[in-house]
mmCIF file of C-alpha atoms in Angstrom:
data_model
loop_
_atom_site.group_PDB
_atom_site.id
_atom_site.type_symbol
_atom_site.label_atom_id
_atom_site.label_comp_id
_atom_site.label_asym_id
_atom_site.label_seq_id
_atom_site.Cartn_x
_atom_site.Cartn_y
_atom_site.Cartn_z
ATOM 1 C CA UNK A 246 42.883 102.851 57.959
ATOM 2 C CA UNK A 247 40.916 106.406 58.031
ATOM 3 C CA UNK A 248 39.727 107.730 54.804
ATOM 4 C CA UNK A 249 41.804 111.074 55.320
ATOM 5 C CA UNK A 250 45.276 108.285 55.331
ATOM 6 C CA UNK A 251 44.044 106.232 52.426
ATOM 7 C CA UNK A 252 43.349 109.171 50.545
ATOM 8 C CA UNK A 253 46.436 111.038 50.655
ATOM 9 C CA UNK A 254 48.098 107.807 49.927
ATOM 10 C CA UNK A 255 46.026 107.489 46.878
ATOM 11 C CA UNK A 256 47.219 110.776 46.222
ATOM 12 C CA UNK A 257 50.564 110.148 45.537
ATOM 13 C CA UNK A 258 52.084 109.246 42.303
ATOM 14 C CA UNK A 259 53.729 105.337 42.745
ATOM 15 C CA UNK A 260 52.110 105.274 46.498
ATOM 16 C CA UNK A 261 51.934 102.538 48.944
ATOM 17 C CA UNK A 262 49.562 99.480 47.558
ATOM 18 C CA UNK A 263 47.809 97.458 49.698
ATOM 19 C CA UNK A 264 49.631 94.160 49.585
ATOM 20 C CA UNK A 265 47.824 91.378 48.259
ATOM 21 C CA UNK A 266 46.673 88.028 49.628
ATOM 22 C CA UNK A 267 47.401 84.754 48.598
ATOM 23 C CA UNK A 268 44.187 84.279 46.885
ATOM 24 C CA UNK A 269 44.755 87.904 44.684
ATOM 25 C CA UNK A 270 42.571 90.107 47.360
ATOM 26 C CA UNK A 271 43.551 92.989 48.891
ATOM 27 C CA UNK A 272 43.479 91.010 52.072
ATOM 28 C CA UNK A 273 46.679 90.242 53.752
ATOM 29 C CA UNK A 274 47.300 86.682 55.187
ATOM 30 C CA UNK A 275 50.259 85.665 56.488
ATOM 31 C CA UNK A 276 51.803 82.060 55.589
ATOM 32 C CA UNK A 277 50.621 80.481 58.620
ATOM 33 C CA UNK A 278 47.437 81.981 58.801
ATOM 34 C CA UNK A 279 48.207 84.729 61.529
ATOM 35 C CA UNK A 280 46.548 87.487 59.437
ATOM 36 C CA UNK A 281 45.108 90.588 60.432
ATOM 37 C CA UNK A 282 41.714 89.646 60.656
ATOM 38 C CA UNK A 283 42.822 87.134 63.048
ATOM 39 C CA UNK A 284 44.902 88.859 65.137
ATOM 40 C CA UNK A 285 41.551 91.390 65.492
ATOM 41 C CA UNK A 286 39.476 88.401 66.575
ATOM 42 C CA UNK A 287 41.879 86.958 69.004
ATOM 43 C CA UNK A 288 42.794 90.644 70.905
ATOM 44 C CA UNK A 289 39.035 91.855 71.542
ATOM 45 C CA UNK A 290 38.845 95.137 73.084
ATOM 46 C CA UNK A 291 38.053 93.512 76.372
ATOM 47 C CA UNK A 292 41.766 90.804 76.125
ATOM 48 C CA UNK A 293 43.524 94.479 75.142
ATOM 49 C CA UNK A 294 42.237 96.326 77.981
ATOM 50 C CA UNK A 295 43.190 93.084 80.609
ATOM 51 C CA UNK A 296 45.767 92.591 79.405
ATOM 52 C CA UNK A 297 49.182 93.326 81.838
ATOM 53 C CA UNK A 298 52.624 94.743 81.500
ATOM 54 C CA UNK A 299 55.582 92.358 80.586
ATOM 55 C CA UNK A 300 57.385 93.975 83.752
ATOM 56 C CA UNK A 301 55.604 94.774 86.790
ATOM 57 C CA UNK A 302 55.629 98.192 88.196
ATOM 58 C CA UNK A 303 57.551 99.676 90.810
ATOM 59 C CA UNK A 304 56.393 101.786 93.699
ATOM 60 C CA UNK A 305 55.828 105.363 92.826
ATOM 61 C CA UNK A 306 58.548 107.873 93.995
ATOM 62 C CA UNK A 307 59.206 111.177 92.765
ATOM 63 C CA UNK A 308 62.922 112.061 91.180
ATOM 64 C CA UNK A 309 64.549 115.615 92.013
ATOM 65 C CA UNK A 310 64.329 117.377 88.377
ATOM 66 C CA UNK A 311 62.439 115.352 86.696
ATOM 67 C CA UNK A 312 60.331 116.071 84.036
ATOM 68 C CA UNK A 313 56.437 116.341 84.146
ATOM 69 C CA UNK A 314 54.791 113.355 82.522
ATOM 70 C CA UNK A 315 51.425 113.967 81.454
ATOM 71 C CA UNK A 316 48.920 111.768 79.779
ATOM 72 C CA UNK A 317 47.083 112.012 76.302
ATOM 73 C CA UNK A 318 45.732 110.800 73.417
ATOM 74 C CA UNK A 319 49.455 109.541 71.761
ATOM 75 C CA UNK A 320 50.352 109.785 68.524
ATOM 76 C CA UNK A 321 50.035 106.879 65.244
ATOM 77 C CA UNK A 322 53.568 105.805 65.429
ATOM 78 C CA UNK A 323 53.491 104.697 68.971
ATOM 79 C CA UNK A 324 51.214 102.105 70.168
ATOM 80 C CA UNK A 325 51.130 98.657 72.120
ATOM 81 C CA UNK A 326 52.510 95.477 71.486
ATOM 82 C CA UNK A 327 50.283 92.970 73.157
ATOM 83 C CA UNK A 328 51.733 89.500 73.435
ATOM 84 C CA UNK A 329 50.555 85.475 74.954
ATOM 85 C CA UNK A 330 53.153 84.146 77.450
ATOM 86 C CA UNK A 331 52.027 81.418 79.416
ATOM 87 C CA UNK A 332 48.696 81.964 79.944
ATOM 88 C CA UNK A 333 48.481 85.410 80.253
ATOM 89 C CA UNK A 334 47.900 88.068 78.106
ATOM 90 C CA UNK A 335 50.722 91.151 78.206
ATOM 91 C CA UNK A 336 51.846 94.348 76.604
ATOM 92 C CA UNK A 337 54.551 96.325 75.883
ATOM 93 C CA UNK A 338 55.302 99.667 74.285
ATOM 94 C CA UNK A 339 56.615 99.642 70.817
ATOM 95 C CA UNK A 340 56.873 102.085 67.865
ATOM 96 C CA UNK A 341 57.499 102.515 64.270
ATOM 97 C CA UNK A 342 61.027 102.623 62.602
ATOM 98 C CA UNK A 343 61.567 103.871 58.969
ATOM 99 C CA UNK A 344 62.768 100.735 56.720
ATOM 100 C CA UNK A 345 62.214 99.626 53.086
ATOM 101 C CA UNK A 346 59.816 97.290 53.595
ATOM 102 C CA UNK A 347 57.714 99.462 55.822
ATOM 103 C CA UNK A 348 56.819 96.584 58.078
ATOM 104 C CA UNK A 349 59.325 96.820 61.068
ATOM 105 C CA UNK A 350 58.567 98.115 64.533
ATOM 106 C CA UNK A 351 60.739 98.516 67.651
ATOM 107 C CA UNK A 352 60.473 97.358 71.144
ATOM 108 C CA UNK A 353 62.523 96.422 73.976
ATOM 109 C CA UNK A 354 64.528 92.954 73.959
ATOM 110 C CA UNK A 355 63.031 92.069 77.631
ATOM 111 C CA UNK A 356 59.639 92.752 75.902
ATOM 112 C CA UNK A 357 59.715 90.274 73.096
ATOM 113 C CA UNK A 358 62.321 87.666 74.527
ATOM 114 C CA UNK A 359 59.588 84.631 75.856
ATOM 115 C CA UNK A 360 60.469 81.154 74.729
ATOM 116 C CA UNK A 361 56.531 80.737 74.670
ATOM 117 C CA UNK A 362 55.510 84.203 73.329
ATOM 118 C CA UNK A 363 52.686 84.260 70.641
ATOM 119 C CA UNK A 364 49.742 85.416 68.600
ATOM 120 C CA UNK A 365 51.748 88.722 68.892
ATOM 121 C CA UNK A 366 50.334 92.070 67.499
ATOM 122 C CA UNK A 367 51.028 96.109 67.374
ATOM 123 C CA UNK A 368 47.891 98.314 67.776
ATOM 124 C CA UNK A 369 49.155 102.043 66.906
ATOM 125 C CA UNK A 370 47.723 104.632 68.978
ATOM 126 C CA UNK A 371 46.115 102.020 71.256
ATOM 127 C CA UNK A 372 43.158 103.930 73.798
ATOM 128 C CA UNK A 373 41.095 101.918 76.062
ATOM 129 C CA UNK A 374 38.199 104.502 74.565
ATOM 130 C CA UNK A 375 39.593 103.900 71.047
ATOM 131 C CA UNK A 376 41.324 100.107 70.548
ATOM 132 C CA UNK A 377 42.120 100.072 66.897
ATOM 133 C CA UNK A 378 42.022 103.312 65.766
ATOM 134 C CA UNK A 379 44.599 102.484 63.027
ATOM 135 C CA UNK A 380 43.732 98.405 62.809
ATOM 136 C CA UNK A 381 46.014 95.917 63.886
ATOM 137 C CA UNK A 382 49.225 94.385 62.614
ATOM 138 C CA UNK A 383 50.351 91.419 63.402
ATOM 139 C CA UNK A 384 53.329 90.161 63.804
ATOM 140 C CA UNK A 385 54.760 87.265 61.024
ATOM 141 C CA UNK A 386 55.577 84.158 62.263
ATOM 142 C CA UNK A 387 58.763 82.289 60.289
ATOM 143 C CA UNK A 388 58.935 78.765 59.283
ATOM 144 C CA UNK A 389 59.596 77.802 63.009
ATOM 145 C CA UNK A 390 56.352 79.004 63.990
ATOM 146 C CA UNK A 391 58.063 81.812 66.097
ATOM 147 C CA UNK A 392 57.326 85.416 65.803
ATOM 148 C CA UNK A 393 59.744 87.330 63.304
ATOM 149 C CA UNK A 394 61.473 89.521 65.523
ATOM 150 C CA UNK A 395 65.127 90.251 65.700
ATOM 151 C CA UNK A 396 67.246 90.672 69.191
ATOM 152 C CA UNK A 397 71.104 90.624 69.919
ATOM 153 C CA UNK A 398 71.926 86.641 70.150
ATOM 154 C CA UNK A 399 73.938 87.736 73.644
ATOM 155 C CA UNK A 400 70.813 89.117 75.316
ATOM 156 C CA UNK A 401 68.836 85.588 75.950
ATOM 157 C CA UNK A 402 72.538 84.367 76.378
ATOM 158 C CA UNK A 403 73.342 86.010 79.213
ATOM 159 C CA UNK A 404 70.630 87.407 80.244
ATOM 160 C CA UNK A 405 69.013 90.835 80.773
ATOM 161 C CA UNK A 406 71.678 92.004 83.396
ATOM 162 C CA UNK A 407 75.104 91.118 81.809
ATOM 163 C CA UNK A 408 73.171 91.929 77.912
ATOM 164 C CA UNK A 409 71.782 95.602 79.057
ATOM 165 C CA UNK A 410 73.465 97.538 76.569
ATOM 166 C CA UNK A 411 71.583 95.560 74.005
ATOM 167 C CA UNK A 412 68.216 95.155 74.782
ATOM 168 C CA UNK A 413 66.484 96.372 72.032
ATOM 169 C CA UNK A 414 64.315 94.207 69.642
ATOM 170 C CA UNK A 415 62.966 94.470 66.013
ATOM 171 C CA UNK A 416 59.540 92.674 64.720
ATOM 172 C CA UNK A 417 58.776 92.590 61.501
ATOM 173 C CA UNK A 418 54.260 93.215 61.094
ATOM 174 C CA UNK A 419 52.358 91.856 58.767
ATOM 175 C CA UNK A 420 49.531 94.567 56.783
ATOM 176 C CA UNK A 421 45.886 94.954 58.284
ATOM 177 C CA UNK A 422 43.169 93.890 57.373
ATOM 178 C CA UNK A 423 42.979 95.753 54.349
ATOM 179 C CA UNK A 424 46.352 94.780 53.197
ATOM 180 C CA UNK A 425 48.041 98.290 54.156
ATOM 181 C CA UNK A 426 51.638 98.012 55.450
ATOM 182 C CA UNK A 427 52.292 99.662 59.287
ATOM 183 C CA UNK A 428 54.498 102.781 57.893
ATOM 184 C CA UNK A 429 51.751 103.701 54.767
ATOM 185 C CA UNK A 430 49.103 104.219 57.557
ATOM 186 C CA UNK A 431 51.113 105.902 60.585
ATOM 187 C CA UNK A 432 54.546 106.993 59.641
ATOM 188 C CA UNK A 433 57.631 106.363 61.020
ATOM 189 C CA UNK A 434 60.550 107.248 63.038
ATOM 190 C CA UNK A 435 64.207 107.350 61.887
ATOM 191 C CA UNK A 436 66.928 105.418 64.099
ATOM 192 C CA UNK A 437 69.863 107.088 64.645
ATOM 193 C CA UNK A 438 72.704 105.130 65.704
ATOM 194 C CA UNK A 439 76.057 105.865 67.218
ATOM 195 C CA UNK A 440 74.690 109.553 68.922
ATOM 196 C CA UNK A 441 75.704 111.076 71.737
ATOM 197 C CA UNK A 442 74.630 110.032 74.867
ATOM 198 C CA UNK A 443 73.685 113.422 76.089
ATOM 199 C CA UNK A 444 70.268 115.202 74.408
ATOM 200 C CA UNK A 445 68.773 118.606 75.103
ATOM 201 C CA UNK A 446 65.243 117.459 74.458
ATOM 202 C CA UNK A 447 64.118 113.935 73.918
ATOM 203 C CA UNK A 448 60.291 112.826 74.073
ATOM 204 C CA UNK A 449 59.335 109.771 76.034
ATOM 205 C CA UNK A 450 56.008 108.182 75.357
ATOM 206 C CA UNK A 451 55.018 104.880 77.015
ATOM 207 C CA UNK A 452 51.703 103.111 77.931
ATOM 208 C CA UNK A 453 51.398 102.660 81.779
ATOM 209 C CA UNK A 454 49.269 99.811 82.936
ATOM 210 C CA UNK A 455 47.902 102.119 85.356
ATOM 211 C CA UNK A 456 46.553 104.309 82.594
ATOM 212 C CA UNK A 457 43.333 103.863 79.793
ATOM 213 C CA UNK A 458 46.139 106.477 77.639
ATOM 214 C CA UNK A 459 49.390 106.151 77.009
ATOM 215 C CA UNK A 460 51.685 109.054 78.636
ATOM 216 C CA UNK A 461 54.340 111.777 77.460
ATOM 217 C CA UNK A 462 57.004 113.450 78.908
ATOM 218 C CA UNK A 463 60.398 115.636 77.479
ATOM 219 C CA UNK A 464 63.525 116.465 79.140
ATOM 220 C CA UNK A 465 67.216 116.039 78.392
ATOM 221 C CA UNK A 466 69.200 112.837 78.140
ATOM 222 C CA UNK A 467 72.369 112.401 80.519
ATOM 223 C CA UNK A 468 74.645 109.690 80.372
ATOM 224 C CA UNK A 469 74.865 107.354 83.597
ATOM 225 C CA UNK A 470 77.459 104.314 83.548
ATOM 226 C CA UNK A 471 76.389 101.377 85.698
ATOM 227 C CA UNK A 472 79.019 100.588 89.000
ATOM 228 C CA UNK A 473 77.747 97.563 89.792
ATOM 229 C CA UNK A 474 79.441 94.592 87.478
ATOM 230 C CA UNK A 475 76.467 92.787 87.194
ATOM 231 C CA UNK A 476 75.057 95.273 84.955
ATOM 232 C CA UNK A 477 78.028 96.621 82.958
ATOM 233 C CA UNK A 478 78.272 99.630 80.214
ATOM 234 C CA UNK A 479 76.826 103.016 79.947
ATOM 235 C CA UNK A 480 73.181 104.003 79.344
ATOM 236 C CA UNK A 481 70.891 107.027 78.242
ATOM 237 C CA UNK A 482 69.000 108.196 80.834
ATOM 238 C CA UNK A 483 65.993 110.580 81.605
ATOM 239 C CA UNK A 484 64.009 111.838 84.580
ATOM 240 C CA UNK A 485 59.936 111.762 83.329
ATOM 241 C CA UNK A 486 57.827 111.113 86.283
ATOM 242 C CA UNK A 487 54.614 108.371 86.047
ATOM 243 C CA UNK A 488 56.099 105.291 83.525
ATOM 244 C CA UNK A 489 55.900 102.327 85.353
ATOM 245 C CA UNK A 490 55.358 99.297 84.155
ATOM 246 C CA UNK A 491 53.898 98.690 80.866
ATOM 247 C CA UNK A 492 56.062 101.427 79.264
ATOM 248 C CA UNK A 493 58.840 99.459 78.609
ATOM 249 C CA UNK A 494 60.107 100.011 74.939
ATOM 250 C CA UNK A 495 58.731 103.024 74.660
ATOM 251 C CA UNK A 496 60.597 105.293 72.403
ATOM 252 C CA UNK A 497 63.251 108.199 72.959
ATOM 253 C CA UNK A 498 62.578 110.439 70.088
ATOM 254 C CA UNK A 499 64.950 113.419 69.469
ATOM 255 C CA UNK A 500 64.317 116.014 67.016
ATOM 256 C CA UNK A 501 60.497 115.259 67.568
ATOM 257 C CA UNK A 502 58.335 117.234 65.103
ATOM 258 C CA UNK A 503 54.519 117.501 66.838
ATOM 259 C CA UNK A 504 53.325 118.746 62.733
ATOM 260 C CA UNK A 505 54.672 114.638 61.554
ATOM 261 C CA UNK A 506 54.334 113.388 65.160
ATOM 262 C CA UNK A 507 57.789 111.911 64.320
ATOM 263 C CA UNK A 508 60.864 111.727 65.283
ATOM 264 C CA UNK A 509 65.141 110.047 65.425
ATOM 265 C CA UNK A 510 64.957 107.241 67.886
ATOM 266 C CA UNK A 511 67.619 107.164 69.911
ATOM 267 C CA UNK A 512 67.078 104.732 72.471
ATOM 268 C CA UNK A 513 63.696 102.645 74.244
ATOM 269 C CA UNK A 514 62.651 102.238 77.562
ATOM 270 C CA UNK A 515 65.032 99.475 78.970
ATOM 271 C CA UNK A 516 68.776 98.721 79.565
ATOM 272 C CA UNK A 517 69.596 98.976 83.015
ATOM 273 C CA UNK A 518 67.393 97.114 85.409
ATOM 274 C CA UNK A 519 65.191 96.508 82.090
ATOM 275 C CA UNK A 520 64.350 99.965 82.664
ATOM 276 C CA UNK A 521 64.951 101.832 85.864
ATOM 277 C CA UNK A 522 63.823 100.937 89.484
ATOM 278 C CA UNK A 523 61.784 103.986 89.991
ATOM 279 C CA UNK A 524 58.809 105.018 87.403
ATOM 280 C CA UNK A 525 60.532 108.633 87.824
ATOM 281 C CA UNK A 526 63.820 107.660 86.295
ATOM 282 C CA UNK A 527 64.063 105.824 82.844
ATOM 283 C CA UNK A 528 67.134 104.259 81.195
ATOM 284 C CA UNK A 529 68.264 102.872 77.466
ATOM 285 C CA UNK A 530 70.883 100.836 75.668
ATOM 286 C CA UNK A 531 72.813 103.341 73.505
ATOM 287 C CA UNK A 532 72.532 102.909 70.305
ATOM 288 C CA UNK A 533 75.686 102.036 68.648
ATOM 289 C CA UNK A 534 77.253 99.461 65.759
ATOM 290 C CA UNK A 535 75.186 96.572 67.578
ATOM 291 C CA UNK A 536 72.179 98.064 67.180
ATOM 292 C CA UNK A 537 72.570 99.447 63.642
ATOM 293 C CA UNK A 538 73.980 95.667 62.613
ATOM 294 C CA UNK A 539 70.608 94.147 64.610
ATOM 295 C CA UNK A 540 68.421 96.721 62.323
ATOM 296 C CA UNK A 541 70.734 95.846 59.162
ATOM 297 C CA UNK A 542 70.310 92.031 60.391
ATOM 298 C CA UNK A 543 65.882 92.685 60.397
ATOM 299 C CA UNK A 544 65.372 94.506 57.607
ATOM 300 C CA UNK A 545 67.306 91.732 55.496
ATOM 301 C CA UNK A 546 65.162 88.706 57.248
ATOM 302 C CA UNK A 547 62.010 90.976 56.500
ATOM 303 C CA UNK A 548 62.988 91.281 52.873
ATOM 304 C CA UNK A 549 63.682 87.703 52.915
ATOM 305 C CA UNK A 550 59.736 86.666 54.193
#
């Protein structure tokens, strides 16, 4: 946490407290022993920069109206979630969603969904050039061993085609290493459920494997319903050029204020074809009752850790 955060926070009457340890520190520790300082000493800066996209990439093509993407230095309430499947080491893109334990993040269903996946972390802000500029938080495990996060019970089911309107996921992170919860340091986004489909001006920001930064990109929302009936429903969907692989779960943030570097989330990189075909063309799952019940379903197993 930078002095300038912890400072402010200090500032305010009733503030955020770093949560304490087991042993009465201000160091967190999660029950199994997946703390913070772990989850730093596992993902070196060398594992985070190796590490791959949960999806591969697609072939770069160039949509008709699409918005510019451009890279940059991101903002604190984006970041990657790196994950172990296998033997490999991945990432996604996640980000930060307002809730009252200040310890939930939000991803993409297709991101999170491995029967195997572990020692998994969010690094906000993640830079190849800067790796932790706001620490690491890792993700809680439950008493099953598995990573606390929350997705629709239809999406591993039936699978990422015939589930596409619901892939969305919720992980619940445990502090940093100095026992300050993910939404006191960085902020969060609001989710907005049950929208329209159809947005003047949303921000996309996603990491692209093929990039040291992640990227951003704004242009309106349009609403594209699937013909094929392997992939039913309706979806939100944008034309940013340059997110390939890597940038799934990034956020769609309407309303985006560049003074809070916030933002309503309204949808993440995902849905159809777990995101689009073409890195020029991106899709989500609306957001509607199943989403708000799957946030309503988290926030309740978070306050239950």
């Amino acid at each position: 946490m930078t002095v300038a955060v912890a400072t402010a926070a200090l500032m305010l009457l009733g503030g955020p407290l770093p949560v304490a340890g087991a042993d009465g520190s201000g160091t967190a520790r999660a029950a199994d022993g997946w703390s913070a300082r772990e989850a730093e000493a596992f993902w070196t800066p060398e594992r985070m920069a190796s590490a791959e996209p949960v999806t591969p990439g697609v072939p770069g093509t160039r949509a008709a109206k699409a918005g510019i993407g451009e890279n940059f230095d991101g903002i604190p309430v984006v970041g990657r979630m790196f994950v172990m499947q296998g033997g490999g080491a991945y990432f996604c893109t996640a980000s930060v969603v307002a809730s009252p334990g200040h310890d939930l993040v939000l991803s993409a269903a297709h991101c999170l969904l491995g029967p195997d996946s572990r020692q998994v972390a969010f690094v906000p802000r993640y830079t190849r050039a800067k790796p932790r500029p706001y620490g690491m938080f890792p993700v809680l495990r439950g008493t099953n061993g598995r990573p606390k996060v929350w997705i629709d019970p239809r999406y591993p089911r039936e699978g990422p085609d015939r589930a596409a309107t619901v892939d969305a996921a919720f992980a619940q992170v445990g502090p940093d290493a100095e026992g300050w919860r993910v939404q006191d340091v960085v902020g969060a986004n609001r989710l907005v459920t049950g929208a329209t489909y159809t947005h003047a001006r949303v921000e996309l920001i996603g990491y692209p494997a093929t990039s040291a930064r992640p990227r951003r990109c704004h242009n309106r929302t349009t609403k594209f319903t699937s013909t094929d009936p392997g992939i039913p429903g309706s979806f939100l969907r944008i034309d940013c050029t340059g997110y390939p692989g890597g940038t799934s779960g990034g956020p769609f943030l309407a309303h985006y204020d560049p003074q809070t570097g916030t933002g309503e989330v309204v949808g993440v990189i995902g849905g159809w074809k777990t995101g689009g075909t073409t890195p020029d063309t991106s899709y989500s799952s609306y957001f509607g009752k199943e989403i708000r019940k799957l946030y309503e379903t988290a926030v309740a197993g978070a306050r239950g850790a």
